[in-house]
Amino acid sequence: DAGITQSPRHKVTETGTPVTLRCHQTENHRYMYWYRQDPGHGLRLIHYSYGVKDTDKGEVSDGYSVSRSKTEDFLLTLESATSSQTSVYFCAINPGGRTEAFFGQGTRLTVV
Amino acid sequence: GQQVMQIPQYQHVQEGEDFTTYCNSSTTLSNIQWYKQRPGGHPVFLIQLVKSGEVKKQKRLTFQFGEAKKNSSLHITATQTTDVGTYFCAEVEYGNKLVFGAGTILRVKS
């Protein structure tokens, strides 16, 4: 699993509340990514990071922010959760020098 | 919008039958990767194709990259129940960002 841990694994939250998902890696990889998975859409990139404090937007970044203050942690925040953000969220890393991604176990988020 | 179109969306096959999923793009792909996701699991890398016309095999799986690098396919020979899951193709963009197809869900009847 390339040393990737996502937390929490499941969460139910109410509309309008802030939510933070955490991705932790143990191998000091530079590149980290957040994707969301929805039926009929595959996985879509939300935000990504090239290093500490170096982040950028992906295809579906509206309503999300990220932070990376340490190499090992990449946080995804929903400032005010909406029902459209109900999804499965995957963190991924790229070991660098190789292009295949390794994914975490995923976080299932339900916004009610 | 999605740059990589993947078909079919679903495929139910009898165990022992073959299975193929296709990815198509209107633009030339730099390279393409394939991932498998078991039900309830996370995507797992299968292979990367880079060269025009490339064909790679992994046991019963055959991966092809079109001559024009605008399409790719994954073919499974004689499916088994262990093959169930969703198969994704993904284009690799700058920064190793992935643009995924919508995936093909494979169900195998034993």
PDB file of C-alpha atoms in Angstrom:
ATOM      1  CA  ASP A   1       0.000   0.000   0.000  1.00  0.00           C
ATOM      2  CA  ALA A   2       3.064   2.288  -0.294  1.00  0.00           C
ATOM      3  CA  GLY A   3       2.656   3.449   3.296  1.00  0.00           C
ATOM      4  CA  ILE A   4      -0.435   5.587   2.694  1.00  0.00           C
ATOM      5  CA  THR A   5      -3.029   6.035   5.418  1.00  0.00           C
ATOM      6  CA  GLN A   6      -6.263   7.947   5.031  1.00  0.00           C
ATOM      7  CA  SER A   7      -8.376   9.099   7.952  1.00  0.00           C
ATOM      8  CA  PRO A   8     -11.153   8.889   8.703  1.00  0.00           C
ATOM      9  CA  ARG A   9     -12.249   5.932   6.578  1.00  0.00           C
ATOM     10  CA  HIS A  10     -15.911   6.823   6.898  1.00  0.00           C
ATOM     11  CA  LYS A  11     -17.639  10.027   7.891  1.00  0.00           C
ATOM     12  CA  VAL A  12     -21.158  11.352   7.935  1.00  0.00           C
ATOM     13  CA  THR A  13     -21.515  15.085   8.328  1.00  0.00           C
ATOM     14  CA  GLU A  14     -24.200  17.710   8.033  1.00  0.00           C
ATOM     15  CA  THR A  15     -24.522  20.251   5.272  1.00  0.00           C
ATOM     16  CA  GLY A  16     -22.642  23.425   6.050  1.00  0.00           C
ATOM     17  CA  THR A  17     -20.124  21.908   8.445  1.00  0.00           C
ATOM     18  CA  PRO A  18     -16.370  21.943   7.828  1.00  0.00           C
ATOM     19  CA  VAL A  19     -14.661  18.623   7.204  1.00  0.00           C
ATOM     20  CA  THR A  20     -10.976  17.748   6.983  1.00  0.00           C
ATOM     21  CA  LEU A  21      -9.654  14.532   5.508  1.00  0.00           C
ATOM     22  CA  ARG A  22      -6.104  13.471   6.158  1.00  0.00           C
ATOM     23  CA  CYS A  23      -3.644  11.600   4.001  1.00  0.00           C
ATOM     24  CA  HIS A  24      -0.469  10.411   5.684  1.00  0.00           C
ATOM     25  CA  GLN A  25       2.482   8.768   3.980  1.00  0.00           C
ATOM     26  CA  THR A  26       5.559   7.277   5.553  1.00  0.00           C
ATOM     27  CA  GLU A  27       8.041   7.314   2.679  1.00  0.00           C
ATOM     28  CA  ASN A  28       8.700  11.033   2.053  1.00  0.00           C
ATOM     29  CA  HIS A  29       7.298  11.057  -1.463  1.00  0.00           C
ATOM     30  CA  ARG A  30       7.160  14.480  -3.013  1.00  0.00           C
ATOM     31  CA  TYR A  31       4.003  14.168  -5.096  1.00  0.00           C
ATOM     32  CA  MET A  32       0.598  13.739  -3.465  1.00  0.00           C
ATOM     33  CA  TYR A  33      -2.905  13.943  -4.926  1.00  0.00           C
ATOM     34  CA  TRP A  34      -6.527  14.026  -3.851  1.00  0.00           C
ATOM     35  CA  TYR A  35      -9.148  12.439  -6.127  1.00  0.00           C
ATOM     36  CA  ARG A  36     -12.849  11.935  -5.720  1.00  0.00           C
ATOM     37  CA  GLN A  37     -14.710   8.989  -7.173  1.00  0.00           C
ATOM     38  CA  ASP A  38     -18.321   9.154  -8.272  1.00  0.00           C
ATOM     39  CA  PRO A  39     -20.359   6.682 -10.337  1.00  0.00           C
ATOM     40  CA  GLY A  40     -20.059   7.382 -14.039  1.00  0.00           C
ATOM     41  CA  HIS A  41     -17.121   9.757 -13.603  1.00  0.00           C
ATOM     42  CA  GLY A  42     -14.211   7.577 -12.646  1.00  0.00           C
ATOM     43  CA  LEU A  43     -11.747   9.441 -10.456  1.00  0.00           C
ATOM     44  CA  ARG A  44     -11.313  13.161 -10.799  1.00  0.00           C
ATOM     45  CA  LEU A  45      -8.427  15.232  -9.487  1.00  0.00           C
ATOM     46  CA  ILE A  46      -9.289  17.769  -6.780  1.00  0.00           C
ATOM     47  CA  HIS A  47      -5.897  19.162  -5.739  1.00  0.00           C
ATOM     48  CA  TYR A  48      -2.315  18.047  -5.849  1.00  0.00           C
ATOM     49  CA  SER A  49       1.003  18.883  -4.241  1.00  0.00           C
ATOM     50  CA  TYR A  50       4.579  18.891  -5.436  1.00  0.00           C
ATOM     51  CA  GLY A  51       6.053  19.452  -2.027  1.00  0.00           C
ATOM     52  CA  VAL A  52       5.671  21.243   1.273  1.00  0.00           C
ATOM     53  CA  LYS A  53       3.484  24.323   0.834  1.00  0.00           C
ATOM     54  CA  ASP A  54       3.432  23.703  -2.919  1.00  0.00           C
ATOM     55  CA  THR A  55      -0.103  22.870  -4.044  1.00  0.00           C
ATOM     56  CA  ASP A  56      -2.280  23.455  -7.071  1.00  0.00           C
ATOM     57  CA  LYS A  57      -5.831  22.957  -8.251  1.00  0.00           C
ATOM     58  CA  GLY A  58      -7.153  20.041 -10.187  1.00  0.00           C
ATOM     59  CA  GLU A  59     -10.216  19.541 -12.348  1.00  0.00           C
ATOM     60  CA  VAL A  60     -12.826  19.741  -9.556  1.00  0.00           C
ATOM     61  CA  SER A  61     -11.311  22.041  -6.936  1.00  0.00           C
ATOM     62  CA  ASP A  62     -14.316  24.289  -6.218  1.00  0.00           C
ATOM     63  CA  GLY A  63     -15.387  23.970  -2.580  1.00  0.00           C
ATOM     64  CA  TYR A  64     -12.133  22.332  -1.514  1.00  0.00           C
ATOM     65  CA  SER A  65      -8.854  23.565  -0.089  1.00  0.00           C
ATOM     66  CA  VAL A  66      -5.677  21.715   0.787  1.00  0.00           C
ATOM     67  CA  SER A  67      -2.626  22.172   2.930  1.00  0.00           C
ATOM     68  CA  ARG A  68       0.716  20.491   3.119  1.00  0.00           C
ATOM     69  CA  SER A  69       2.820  21.777   5.983  1.00  0.00           C
ATOM     70  CA  LYS A  70       4.831  18.564   6.272  1.00  0.00           C
ATOM     71  CA  THR A  71       6.006  16.161   3.588  1.00  0.00           C
ATOM     72  CA  GLU A  72       4.097  13.283   5.110  1.00  0.00           C
ATOM     73  CA  ASP A  73       0.665  14.917   5.462  1.00  0.00           C
ATOM     74  CA  PHE A  74      -1.698  16.248   2.812  1.00  0.00           C
ATOM     75  CA  LEU A  75      -4.981  17.597   4.181  1.00  0.00           C
ATOM     76  CA  LEU A  76      -8.159  18.117   2.201  1.00  0.00           C
ATOM     77  CA  THR A  77     -10.716  20.526   3.685  1.00  0.00           C
ATOM     78  CA  LEU A  78     -14.310  21.093   2.757  1.00  0.00           C
ATOM     79  CA  GLU A  79     -14.966  24.505   4.264  1.00  0.00           C
ATOM     80  CA  SER A  80     -18.748  24.098   4.180  1.00  0.00           C
ATOM     81  CA  ALA A  81     -19.832  20.651   3.097  1.00  0.00           C
ATOM     82  CA  THR A  82     -22.611  20.253   0.544  1.00  0.00           C
ATOM     83  CA  SER A  83     -24.542  17.169  -0.537  1.00  0.00           C
ATOM     84  CA  SER A  84     -22.757  17.265  -3.903  1.00  0.00           C
ATOM     85  CA  GLN A  85     -19.541  16.507  -2.042  1.00  0.00           C
ATOM     86  CA  THR A  86     -20.848  13.127  -0.945  1.00  0.00           C
ATOM     87  CA  SER A  87     -18.271  10.860  -2.529  1.00  0.00           C
ATOM     88  CA  VAL A  88     -15.384   8.513  -1.994  1.00  0.00           C
ATOM     89  CA  TYR A  89     -12.112  10.388  -1.642  1.00  0.00           C
ATOM     90  CA  PHE A  90      -8.790   8.833  -2.525  1.00  0.00           C
ATOM     91  CA  CYS A  91      -5.362  10.110  -1.728  1.00  0.00           C
ATOM     92  CA  ALA A  92      -2.549   9.040  -4.027  1.00  0.00           C
ATOM     93  CA  ILE A  93       1.199   9.375  -4.089  1.00  0.00           C
ATOM     94  CA  ASN A  94       3.705   9.181  -6.878  1.00  0.00           C
ATOM     95  CA  PRO A  95       7.096   7.913  -5.808  1.00  0.00           C
ATOM     96  CA  GLY A  96       8.888  10.047  -8.364  1.00  0.00           C
ATOM     97  CA  GLY A  97      10.985   8.584 -11.116  1.00  0.00           C
ATOM     98  CA  ARG A  98       8.054   6.290 -11.799  1.00  0.00           C
ATOM     99  CA  THR A  99       4.717   7.440 -13.037  1.00  0.00           C
ATOM    100  CA  GLU A 100       2.293   4.956 -11.571  1.00  0.00           C
ATOM    101  CA  ALA A 101       0.207   6.181  -8.660  1.00  0.00           C
ATOM    102  CA  PHE A 102      -0.367   4.359  -5.398  1.00  0.00           C
ATOM    103  CA  PHE A 103      -3.696   4.965  -3.742  1.00  0.00           C
ATOM    104  CA  GLY A 104      -4.821   5.018  -0.162  1.00  0.00           C
ATOM    105  CA  GLN A 105      -7.772   2.957   1.037  1.00  0.00           C
ATOM    106  CA  GLY A 106     -10.226   5.796   0.532  1.00  0.00           C
ATOM    107  CA  THR A 107     -12.577   7.836   2.707  1.00  0.00           C
ATOM    108  CA  ARG A 108     -16.302   7.504   2.224  1.00  0.00           C
ATOM    109  CA  LEU A 109     -17.897  10.857   3.017  1.00  0.00           C
ATOM    110  CA  THR A 110     -21.635  11.352   3.260  1.00  0.00           C
ATOM    111  CA  VAL A 111     -23.071  14.840   3.583  1.00  0.00           C
ATOM    112  CA  VAL A 112     -26.661  14.850   4.844  1.00  0.00           C
TER     113      VAL A 112
ATOM    114  CA  GLY B   1     -14.940  17.528 -19.144  1.00  0.00           C
ATOM    115  CA  GLN B   2     -13.538  14.063 -19.477  1.00  0.00           C
ATOM    116  CA  GLN B   3     -10.861  13.698 -22.128  1.00  0.00           C
ATOM    117  CA  VAL B   4     -10.773   9.917 -22.139  1.00  0.00           C
ATOM    118  CA  MET B   5     -13.921   8.028 -23.050  1.00  0.00           C
ATOM    119  CA  GLN B   6     -14.186   4.465 -21.832  1.00  0.00           C
ATOM    120  CA  ILE B   7     -16.645   1.814 -22.986  1.00  0.00           C
ATOM    121  CA  PRO B   8     -18.591  -0.204 -22.124  1.00  0.00           C
ATOM    122  CA  GLN B   9     -19.815   1.063 -18.756  1.00  0.00           C
ATOM    123  CA  TYR B  10     -20.777  -2.439 -17.593  1.00  0.00           C
ATOM    124  CA  GLN B  11     -20.034  -5.943 -18.777  1.00  0.00           C
ATOM    125  CA  HIS B  12     -21.453  -9.166 -17.390  1.00  0.00           C
ATOM    126  CA  VAL B  13     -19.751 -12.276 -18.679  1.00  0.00           C
ATOM    127  CA  GLN B  14     -19.949 -15.960 -17.989  1.00  0.00           C
ATOM    128  CA  GLU B  15     -16.835 -17.340 -16.375  1.00  0.00           C
ATOM    129  CA  GLY B  16     -14.504 -18.469 -19.126  1.00  0.00           C
ATOM    130  CA  GLU B  17     -15.667 -15.872 -21.633  1.00  0.00           C
ATOM    131  CA  ASP B  18     -13.423 -13.078 -22.841  1.00  0.00           C
ATOM    132  CA  PHE B  19     -13.751  -9.417 -21.876  1.00  0.00           C
ATOM    133  CA  THR B  20     -12.555  -6.206 -23.500  1.00  0.00           C
ATOM    134  CA  THR B  21     -12.729  -2.573 -22.423  1.00  0.00           C
ATOM    135  CA  TYR B  22     -11.798   0.323 -24.669  1.00  0.00           C
ATOM    136  CA  CYS B  23     -10.531   3.849 -24.112  1.00  0.00           C
ATOM    137  CA  ASN B  24     -10.719   6.528 -26.764  1.00  0.00           C
ATOM    138  CA  SER B  25      -9.467  10.090 -26.947  1.00  0.00           C
ATOM    139  CA  SER B  26      -9.960  12.822 -29.517  1.00  0.00           C
ATOM    140  CA  THR B  27      -6.395  13.967 -28.919  1.00  0.00           C
ATOM    141  CA  THR B  28      -3.103  12.138 -28.954  1.00  0.00           C
ATOM    142  CA  LEU B  29      -2.257  10.576 -25.618  1.00  0.00           C
ATOM    143  CA  SER B  30       1.273  10.887 -24.286  1.00  0.00           C
ATOM    144  CA  ASN B  31       0.918   7.628 -22.455  1.00  0.00           C
ATOM    145  CA  ILE B  32      -1.846   5.652 -20.817  1.00  0.00           C
ATOM    146  CA  GLN B  33      -2.110   3.631 -17.659  1.00  0.00           C
ATOM    147  CA  TRP B  34      -4.553   0.941 -16.610  1.00  0.00           C
ATOM    148  CA  TYR B  35      -5.822   0.369 -13.090  1.00  0.00           C
ATOM    149  CA  LYS B  36      -8.040  -2.255 -11.477  1.00  0.00           C
ATOM    150  CA  GLN B  37     -10.310  -1.556  -8.527  1.00  0.00           C
ATOM    151  CA  ARG B  38     -11.863  -4.458  -6.688  1.00  0.00           C
ATOM    152  CA  PRO B  39     -15.320  -3.871  -5.156  1.00  0.00           C
ATOM    153  CA  GLY B  40     -14.863  -1.760  -2.033  1.00  0.00           C
ATOM    154  CA  GLY B  41     -11.176  -1.332  -2.736  1.00  0.00           C
ATOM    155  CA  HIS B  42      -8.822   1.228  -4.146  1.00  0.00           C
ATOM    156  CA  PRO B  43      -7.355   1.502  -7.647  1.00  0.00           C
ATOM    157  CA  VAL B  44      -4.269  -0.617  -8.226  1.00  0.00           C
ATOM    158  CA  PHE B  45      -1.859   0.018 -11.066  1.00  0.00           C
ATOM    159  CA  LEU B  46      -1.704  -2.642 -13.767  1.00  0.00           C
ATOM    160  CA  ILE B  47       0.430  -1.296 -16.574  1.00  0.00           C
ATOM    161  CA  GLN B  48       1.610   1.723 -18.549  1.00  0.00           C
ATOM    162  CA  LEU B  49       1.730   2.002 -22.340  1.00  0.00           C
ATOM    163  CA  VAL B  50       3.932   4.599 -23.983  1.00  0.00           C
ATOM    164  CA  LYS B  51       4.755   3.640 -27.552  1.00  0.00           C
ATOM    165  CA  SER B  52       2.543   3.740 -30.602  1.00  0.00           C
ATOM    166  CA  GLY B  53       1.178   0.264 -31.359  1.00  0.00           C
ATOM    167  CA  GLU B  54       2.536  -1.137 -28.113  1.00  0.00           C
ATOM    168  CA  VAL B  55       1.189  -4.476 -26.892  1.00  0.00           C
ATOM    169  CA  LYS B  56       1.897  -5.826 -23.436  1.00  0.00           C
ATOM    170  CA  LYS B  57       0.711  -9.002 -21.783  1.00  0.00           C
ATOM    171  CA  GLN B  58       0.270 -10.007 -18.174  1.00  0.00           C
ATOM    172  CA  LYS B  59      -0.866 -13.620 -18.014  1.00  0.00           C
ATOM    173  CA  ARG B  60      -4.463 -13.510 -19.320  1.00  0.00           C
ATOM    174  CA  LEU B  61      -4.479  -9.706 -19.729  1.00  0.00           C
ATOM    175  CA  THR B  62      -3.455  -8.069 -23.001  1.00  0.00           C
ATOM    176  CA  PHE B  63      -3.028  -4.308 -23.238  1.00  0.00           C
ATOM    177  CA  GLN B  64      -2.806  -2.420 -26.518  1.00  0.00           C
ATOM    178  CA  PHE B  65      -2.020   1.165 -27.453  1.00  0.00           C
ATOM    179  CA  GLY B  66      -3.285   2.316 -30.836  1.00  0.00           C
ATOM    180  CA  GLU B  67      -1.016   3.283 -33.695  1.00  0.00           C
ATOM    181  CA  ALA B  68      -2.205   6.877 -33.494  1.00  0.00           C
ATOM    182  CA  LYS B  69      -2.013   6.857 -29.672  1.00  0.00           C
ATOM    183  CA  LYS B  70      -5.654   7.877 -29.467  1.00  0.00           C
ATOM    184  CA  ASN B  71      -7.058   4.619 -28.172  1.00  0.00           C
ATOM    185  CA  SER B  72      -6.194   1.735 -25.938  1.00  0.00           C
ATOM    186  CA  SER B  73      -7.743  -1.543 -24.930  1.00  0.00           C
ATOM    187  CA  LEU B  74      -7.563  -4.144 -22.207  1.00  0.00           C
ATOM    188  CA  HIS B  75      -8.533  -7.689 -23.106  1.00  0.00           C
ATOM    189  CA  ILE B  76      -8.963 -10.491 -20.597  1.00  0.00           C
ATOM    190  CA  THR B  77      -8.958 -14.032 -21.938  1.00  0.00           C
ATOM    191  CA  ALA B  78     -11.084 -16.653 -20.200  1.00  0.00           C
ATOM    192  CA  THR B  79     -12.333 -14.537 -17.325  1.00  0.00           C
ATOM    193  CA  GLN B  80     -12.289 -15.847 -13.787  1.00  0.00           C
ATOM    194  CA  THR B  81     -14.240 -14.720 -10.738  1.00  0.00           C
ATOM    195  CA  THR B  82     -11.079 -13.064  -9.459  1.00  0.00           C
ATOM    196  CA  ASP B  83     -11.246 -10.658 -12.404  1.00  0.00           C
ATOM    197  CA  VAL B  84     -14.347  -8.881 -11.068  1.00  0.00           C
ATOM    198  CA  GLY B  85     -13.961  -5.201 -10.429  1.00  0.00           C
ATOM    199  CA  THR B  86     -13.758  -1.905 -12.259  1.00  0.00           C
ATOM    200  CA  TYR B  87     -11.073  -1.318 -14.847  1.00  0.00           C
ATOM    201  CA  PHE B  88      -9.918   2.225 -15.506  1.00  0.00           C
ATOM    202  CA  CYS B  89      -7.717   3.731 -18.123  1.00  0.00           C
ATOM    203  CA  ALA B  90      -5.973   6.988 -17.291  1.00  0.00           C
ATOM    204  CA  GLU B  91      -3.995   9.490 -19.287  1.00  0.00           C
ATOM    205  CA  VAL B  92      -0.873  10.767 -17.575  1.00  0.00           C
ATOM    206  CA  GLU B  93      -0.545  14.536 -17.702  1.00  0.00           C
ATOM    207  CA  TYR B  94       2.221  16.874 -16.705  1.00  0.00           C
ATOM    208  CA  GLY B  95       3.128  16.417 -13.051  1.00  0.00           C
ATOM    209  CA  ASN B  96       1.969  12.805 -13.172  1.00  0.00           C
ATOM    210  CA  LYS B  97      -1.612  13.912 -12.791  1.00  0.00           C
ATOM    211  CA  LEU B  98      -4.073  11.296 -13.977  1.00  0.00           C
ATOM    212  CA  VAL B  99      -7.158  11.867 -16.102  1.00  0.00           C
ATOM    213  CA  PHE B 100      -9.305   8.789 -15.701  1.00  0.00           C
ATOM    214  CA  GLY B 101     -11.876   7.242 -17.936  1.00  0.00           C
ATOM    215  CA  ALA B 102     -15.230   6.509 -16.311  1.00  0.00           C
ATOM    216  CA  GLY B 103     -14.304   2.850 -15.896  1.00  0.00           C
ATOM    217  CA  THR B 104     -15.803  -0.454 -16.972  1.00  0.00           C
ATOM    218  CA  ILE B 105     -17.444  -2.594 -14.299  1.00  0.00           C
ATOM    219  CA  LEU B 106     -16.839  -6.284 -14.915  1.00  0.00           C
ATOM    220  CA  ARG B 107     -19.071  -8.912 -13.334  1.00  0.00           C
ATOM    221  CA  VAL B 108     -18.334 -12.585 -13.834  1.00  0.00           C
ATOM    222  CA  LYS B 109     -21.031 -15.230 -13.466  1.00  0.00           C
ATOM    223  CA  SER B 110     -19.789 -18.603 -12.334  1.00  0.00           C
TER     224      SER B 110
END
